[in-house]
PDB file of C-alpha atoms in Angstrom:
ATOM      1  CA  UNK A 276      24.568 -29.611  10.548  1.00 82.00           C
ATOM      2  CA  UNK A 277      26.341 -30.088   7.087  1.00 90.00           C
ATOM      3  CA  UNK A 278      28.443 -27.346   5.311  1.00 88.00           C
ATOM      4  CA  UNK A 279      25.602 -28.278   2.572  1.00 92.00           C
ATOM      5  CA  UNK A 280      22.260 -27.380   4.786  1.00 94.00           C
ATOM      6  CA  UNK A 281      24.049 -23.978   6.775  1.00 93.00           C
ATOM      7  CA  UNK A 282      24.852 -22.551   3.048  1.00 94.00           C
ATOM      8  CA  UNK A 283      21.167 -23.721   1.576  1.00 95.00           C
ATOM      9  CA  UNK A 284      19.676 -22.086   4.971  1.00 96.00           C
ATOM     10  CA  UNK A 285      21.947 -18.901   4.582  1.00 94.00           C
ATOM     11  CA  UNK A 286      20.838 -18.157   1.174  1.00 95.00           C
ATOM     12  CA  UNK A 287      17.340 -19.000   1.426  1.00 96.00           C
ATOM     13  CA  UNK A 288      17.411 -16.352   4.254  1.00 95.00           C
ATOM     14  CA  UNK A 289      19.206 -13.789   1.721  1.00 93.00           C
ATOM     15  CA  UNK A 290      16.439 -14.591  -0.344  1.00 96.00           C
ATOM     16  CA  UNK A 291      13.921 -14.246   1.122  1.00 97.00           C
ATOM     17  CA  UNK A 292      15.052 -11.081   3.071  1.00 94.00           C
ATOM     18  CA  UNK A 293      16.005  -9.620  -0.117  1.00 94.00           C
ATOM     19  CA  UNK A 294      12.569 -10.196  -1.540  1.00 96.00           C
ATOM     20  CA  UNK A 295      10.774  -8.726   1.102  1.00 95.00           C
ATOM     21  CA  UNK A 296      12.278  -5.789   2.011  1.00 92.00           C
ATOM     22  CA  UNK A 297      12.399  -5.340  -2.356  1.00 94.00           C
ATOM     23  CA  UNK A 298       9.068  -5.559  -2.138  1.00 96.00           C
ATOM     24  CA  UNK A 299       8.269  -2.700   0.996  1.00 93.00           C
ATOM     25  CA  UNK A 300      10.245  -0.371  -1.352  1.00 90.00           C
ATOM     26  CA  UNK A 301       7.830  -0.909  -3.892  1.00 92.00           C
ATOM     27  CA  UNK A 302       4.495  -0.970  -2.151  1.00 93.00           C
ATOM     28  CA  UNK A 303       5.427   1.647   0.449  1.00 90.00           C
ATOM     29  CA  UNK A 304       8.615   3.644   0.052  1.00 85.00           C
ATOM     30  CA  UNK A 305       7.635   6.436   2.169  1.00 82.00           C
ATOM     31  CA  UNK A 306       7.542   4.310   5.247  1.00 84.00           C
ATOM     32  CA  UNK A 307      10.234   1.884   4.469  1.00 86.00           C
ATOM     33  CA  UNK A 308      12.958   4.409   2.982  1.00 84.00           C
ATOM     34  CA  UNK A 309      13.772   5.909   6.844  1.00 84.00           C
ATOM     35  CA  UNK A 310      15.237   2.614   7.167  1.00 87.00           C
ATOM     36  CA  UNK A 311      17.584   2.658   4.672  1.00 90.00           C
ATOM     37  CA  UNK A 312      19.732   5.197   5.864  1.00 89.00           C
ATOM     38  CA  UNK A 313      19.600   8.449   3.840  1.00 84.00           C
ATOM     39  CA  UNK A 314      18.970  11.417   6.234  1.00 80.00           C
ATOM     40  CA  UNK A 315      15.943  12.948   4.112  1.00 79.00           C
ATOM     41  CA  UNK A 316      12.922  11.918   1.344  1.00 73.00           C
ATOM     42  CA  UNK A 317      14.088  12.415  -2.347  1.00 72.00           C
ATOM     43  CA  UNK A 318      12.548  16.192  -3.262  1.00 73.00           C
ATOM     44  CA  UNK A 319      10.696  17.030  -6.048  1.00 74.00           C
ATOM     45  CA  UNK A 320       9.634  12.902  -7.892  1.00 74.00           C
ATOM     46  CA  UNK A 321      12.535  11.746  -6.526  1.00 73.00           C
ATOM     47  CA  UNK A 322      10.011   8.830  -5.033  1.00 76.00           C
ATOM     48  CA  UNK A 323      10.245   7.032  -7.801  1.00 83.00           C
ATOM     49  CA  UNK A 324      13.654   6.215  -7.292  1.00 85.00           C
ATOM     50  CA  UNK A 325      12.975   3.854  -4.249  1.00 86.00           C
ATOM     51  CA  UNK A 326      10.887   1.816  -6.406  1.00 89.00           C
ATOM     52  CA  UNK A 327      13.507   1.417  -8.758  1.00 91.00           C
ATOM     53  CA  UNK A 328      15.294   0.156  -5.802  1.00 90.00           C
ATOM     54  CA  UNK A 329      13.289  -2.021  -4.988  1.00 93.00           C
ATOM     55  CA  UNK A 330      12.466  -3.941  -8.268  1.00 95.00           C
ATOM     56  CA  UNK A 331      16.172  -3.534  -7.805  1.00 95.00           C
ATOM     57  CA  UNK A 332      16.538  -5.852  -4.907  1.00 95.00           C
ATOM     58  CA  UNK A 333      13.282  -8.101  -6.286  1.00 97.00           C
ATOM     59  CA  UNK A 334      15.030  -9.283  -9.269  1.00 97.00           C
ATOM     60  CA  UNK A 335      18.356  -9.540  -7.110  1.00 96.00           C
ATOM     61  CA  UNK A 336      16.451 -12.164  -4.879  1.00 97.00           C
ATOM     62  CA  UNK A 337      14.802 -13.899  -8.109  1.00 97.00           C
ATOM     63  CA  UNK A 338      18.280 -14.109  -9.421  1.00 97.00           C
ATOM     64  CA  UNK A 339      19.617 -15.761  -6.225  1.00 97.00           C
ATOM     65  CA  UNK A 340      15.844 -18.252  -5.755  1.00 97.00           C
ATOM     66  CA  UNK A 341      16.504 -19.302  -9.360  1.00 98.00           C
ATOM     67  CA  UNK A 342      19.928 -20.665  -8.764  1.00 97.00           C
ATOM     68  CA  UNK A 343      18.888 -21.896  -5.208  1.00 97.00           C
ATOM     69  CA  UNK A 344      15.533 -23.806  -6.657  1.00 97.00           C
ATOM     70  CA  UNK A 345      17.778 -25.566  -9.926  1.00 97.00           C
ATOM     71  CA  UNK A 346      20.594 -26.436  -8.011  1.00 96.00           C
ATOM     72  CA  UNK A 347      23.758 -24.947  -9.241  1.00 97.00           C
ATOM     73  CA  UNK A 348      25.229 -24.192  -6.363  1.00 96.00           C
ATOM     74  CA  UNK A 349      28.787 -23.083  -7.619  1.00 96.00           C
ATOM     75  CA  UNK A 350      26.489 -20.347  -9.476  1.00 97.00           C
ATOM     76  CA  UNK A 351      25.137 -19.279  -6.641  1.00 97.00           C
ATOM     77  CA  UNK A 352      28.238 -18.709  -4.690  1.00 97.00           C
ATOM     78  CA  UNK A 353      29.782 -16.337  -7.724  1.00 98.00           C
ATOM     79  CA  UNK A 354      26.307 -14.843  -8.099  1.00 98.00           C
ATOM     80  CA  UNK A 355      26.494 -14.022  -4.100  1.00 97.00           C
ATOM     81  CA  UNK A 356      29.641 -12.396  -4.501  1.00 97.00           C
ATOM     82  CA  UNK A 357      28.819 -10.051  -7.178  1.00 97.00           C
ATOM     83  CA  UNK A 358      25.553  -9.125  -5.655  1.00 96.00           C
ATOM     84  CA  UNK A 359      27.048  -8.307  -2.473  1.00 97.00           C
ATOM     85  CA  UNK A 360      28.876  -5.607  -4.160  1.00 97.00           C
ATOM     86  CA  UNK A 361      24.787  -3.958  -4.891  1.00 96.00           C
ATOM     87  CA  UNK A 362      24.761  -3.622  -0.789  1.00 95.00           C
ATOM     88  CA  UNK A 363      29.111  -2.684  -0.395  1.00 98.00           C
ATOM     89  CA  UNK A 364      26.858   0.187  -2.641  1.00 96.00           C
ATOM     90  CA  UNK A 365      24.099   1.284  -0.844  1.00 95.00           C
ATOM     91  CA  UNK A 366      26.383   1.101   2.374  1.00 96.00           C
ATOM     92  CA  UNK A 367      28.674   3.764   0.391  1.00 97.00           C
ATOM     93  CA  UNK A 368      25.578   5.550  -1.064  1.00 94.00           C
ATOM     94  CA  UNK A 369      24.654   6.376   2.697  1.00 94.00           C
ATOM     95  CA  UNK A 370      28.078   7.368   3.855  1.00 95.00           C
ATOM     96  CA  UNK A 371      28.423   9.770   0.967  1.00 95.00           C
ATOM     97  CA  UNK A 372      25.469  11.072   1.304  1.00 92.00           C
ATOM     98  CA  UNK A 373      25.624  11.931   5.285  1.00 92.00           C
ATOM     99  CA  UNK A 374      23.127   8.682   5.872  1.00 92.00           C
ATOM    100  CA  UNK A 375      23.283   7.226   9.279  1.00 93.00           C
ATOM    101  CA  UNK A 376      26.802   5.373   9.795  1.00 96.00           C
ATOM    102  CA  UNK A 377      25.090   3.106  11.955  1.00 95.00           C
ATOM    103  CA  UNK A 378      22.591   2.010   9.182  1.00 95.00           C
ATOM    104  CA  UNK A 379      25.335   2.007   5.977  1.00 95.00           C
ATOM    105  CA  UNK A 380      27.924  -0.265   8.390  1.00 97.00           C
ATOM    106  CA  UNK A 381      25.162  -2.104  10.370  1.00 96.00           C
ATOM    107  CA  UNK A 382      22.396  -2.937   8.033  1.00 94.00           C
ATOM    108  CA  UNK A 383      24.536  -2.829   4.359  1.00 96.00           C
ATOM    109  CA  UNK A 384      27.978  -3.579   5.512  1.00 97.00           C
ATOM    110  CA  UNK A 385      27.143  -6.395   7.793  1.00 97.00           C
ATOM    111  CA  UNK A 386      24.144  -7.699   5.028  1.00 95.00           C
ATOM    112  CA  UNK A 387      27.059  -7.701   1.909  1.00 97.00           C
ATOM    113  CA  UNK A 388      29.757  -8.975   3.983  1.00 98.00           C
ATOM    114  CA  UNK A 389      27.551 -11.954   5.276  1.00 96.00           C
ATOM    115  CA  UNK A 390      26.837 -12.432   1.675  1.00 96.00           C
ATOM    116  CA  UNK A 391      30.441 -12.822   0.946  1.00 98.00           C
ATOM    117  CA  UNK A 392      30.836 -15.116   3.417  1.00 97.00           C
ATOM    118  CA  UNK A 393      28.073 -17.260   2.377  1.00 97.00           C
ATOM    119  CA  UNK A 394      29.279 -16.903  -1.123  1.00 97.00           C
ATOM    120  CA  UNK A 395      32.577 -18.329  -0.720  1.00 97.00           C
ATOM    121  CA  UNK A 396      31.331 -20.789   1.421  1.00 96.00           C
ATOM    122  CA  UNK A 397      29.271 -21.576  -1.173  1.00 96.00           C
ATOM    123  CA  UNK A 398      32.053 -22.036  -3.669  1.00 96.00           C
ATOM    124  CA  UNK A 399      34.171 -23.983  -1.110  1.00 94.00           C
ATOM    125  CA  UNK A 400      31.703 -26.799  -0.689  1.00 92.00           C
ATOM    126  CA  UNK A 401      31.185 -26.929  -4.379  1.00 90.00           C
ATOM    127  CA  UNK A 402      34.668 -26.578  -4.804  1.00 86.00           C
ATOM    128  CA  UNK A 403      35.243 -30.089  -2.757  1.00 61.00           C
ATOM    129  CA  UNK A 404      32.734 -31.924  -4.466  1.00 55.00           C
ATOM    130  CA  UNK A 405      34.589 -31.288  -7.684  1.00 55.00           C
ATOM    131  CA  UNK A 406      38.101 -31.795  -6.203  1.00 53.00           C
ATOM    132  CA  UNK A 407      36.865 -35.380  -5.080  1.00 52.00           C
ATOM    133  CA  UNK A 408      39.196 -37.994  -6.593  1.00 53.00           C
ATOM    134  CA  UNK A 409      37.202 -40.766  -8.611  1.00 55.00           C
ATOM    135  CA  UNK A 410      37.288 -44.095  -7.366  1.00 61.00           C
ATOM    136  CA  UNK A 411      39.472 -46.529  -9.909  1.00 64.00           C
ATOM    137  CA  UNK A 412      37.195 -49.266 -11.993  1.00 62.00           C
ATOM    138  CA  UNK A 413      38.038 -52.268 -10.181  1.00 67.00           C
ATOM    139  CA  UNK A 414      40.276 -54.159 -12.570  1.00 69.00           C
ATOM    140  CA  UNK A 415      39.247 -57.675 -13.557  1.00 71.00           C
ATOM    141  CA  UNK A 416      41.526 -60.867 -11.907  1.00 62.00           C
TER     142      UNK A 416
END
């Protein structure tokens, strides 16, 4: 399998993993916020703040699908990187907040660094594409 397909099949997967579990926050945060890490529910109408989360991670995946679906691939790799650092936060949001270690380093570490990777890969294969040199005009006889 191509450098090309693995980096199209690892982002469609971010997408679309993104999107979903975006979307759980929003239509049921009570049941999907154990999962996230945090050792107790917000108190008082601190609910609201999951779905923030998730429109959050939503737009994060529409972000990523956009650039994906159009084809700028170089884009996508930079866009990877910086989003990565939205999960290097959550992962710190649980370890600060006495959140399950296993969760922040299992489920946000290993999601953002993954992300990284598939980032720079992502800039690497665009990267060689760019870096090709032209072939010279042939020159008349």
């Amino acid at each position: 399998m191509s450098l090309r397909k693995i980096n199209t099949v690892l982002a469609a997967a971010f997408i679309l993993f993104i999107l979903w579990f975006g979307t759980e926050f929003i239509l049921s945060p009570e049941t999907t916020a154990p999962g996230f890490g945090l050792p107790s529910w917000p108190s008082g109408d601190g609910g609201g703040f999951l779905i923030i989360k998730g429109i959050r991670d939503v737009v994060l995946a529409l972000v990523l699908g956009i650039l994906l679906v159009t084809g700028h691939r170089r884009a996508l790799g930079w866009v990877l990187l910086v989003e990565a650092l939205a999960a290097y936060g959550d992962m710190t949001t649980v370890l600060a907040h006495d959140g399950s270690v296993a969760t922040a380093l299992g489920v946000h570490g290993l999601t953002a660094t993954l992300m990284v990777v598939n980032g720079l890969l992502l800039i690497r294969e665009t990267r060689k594409g760019a870096a090709a040199p032209a072939t010279p005009a042939p020159q008349p006889a």
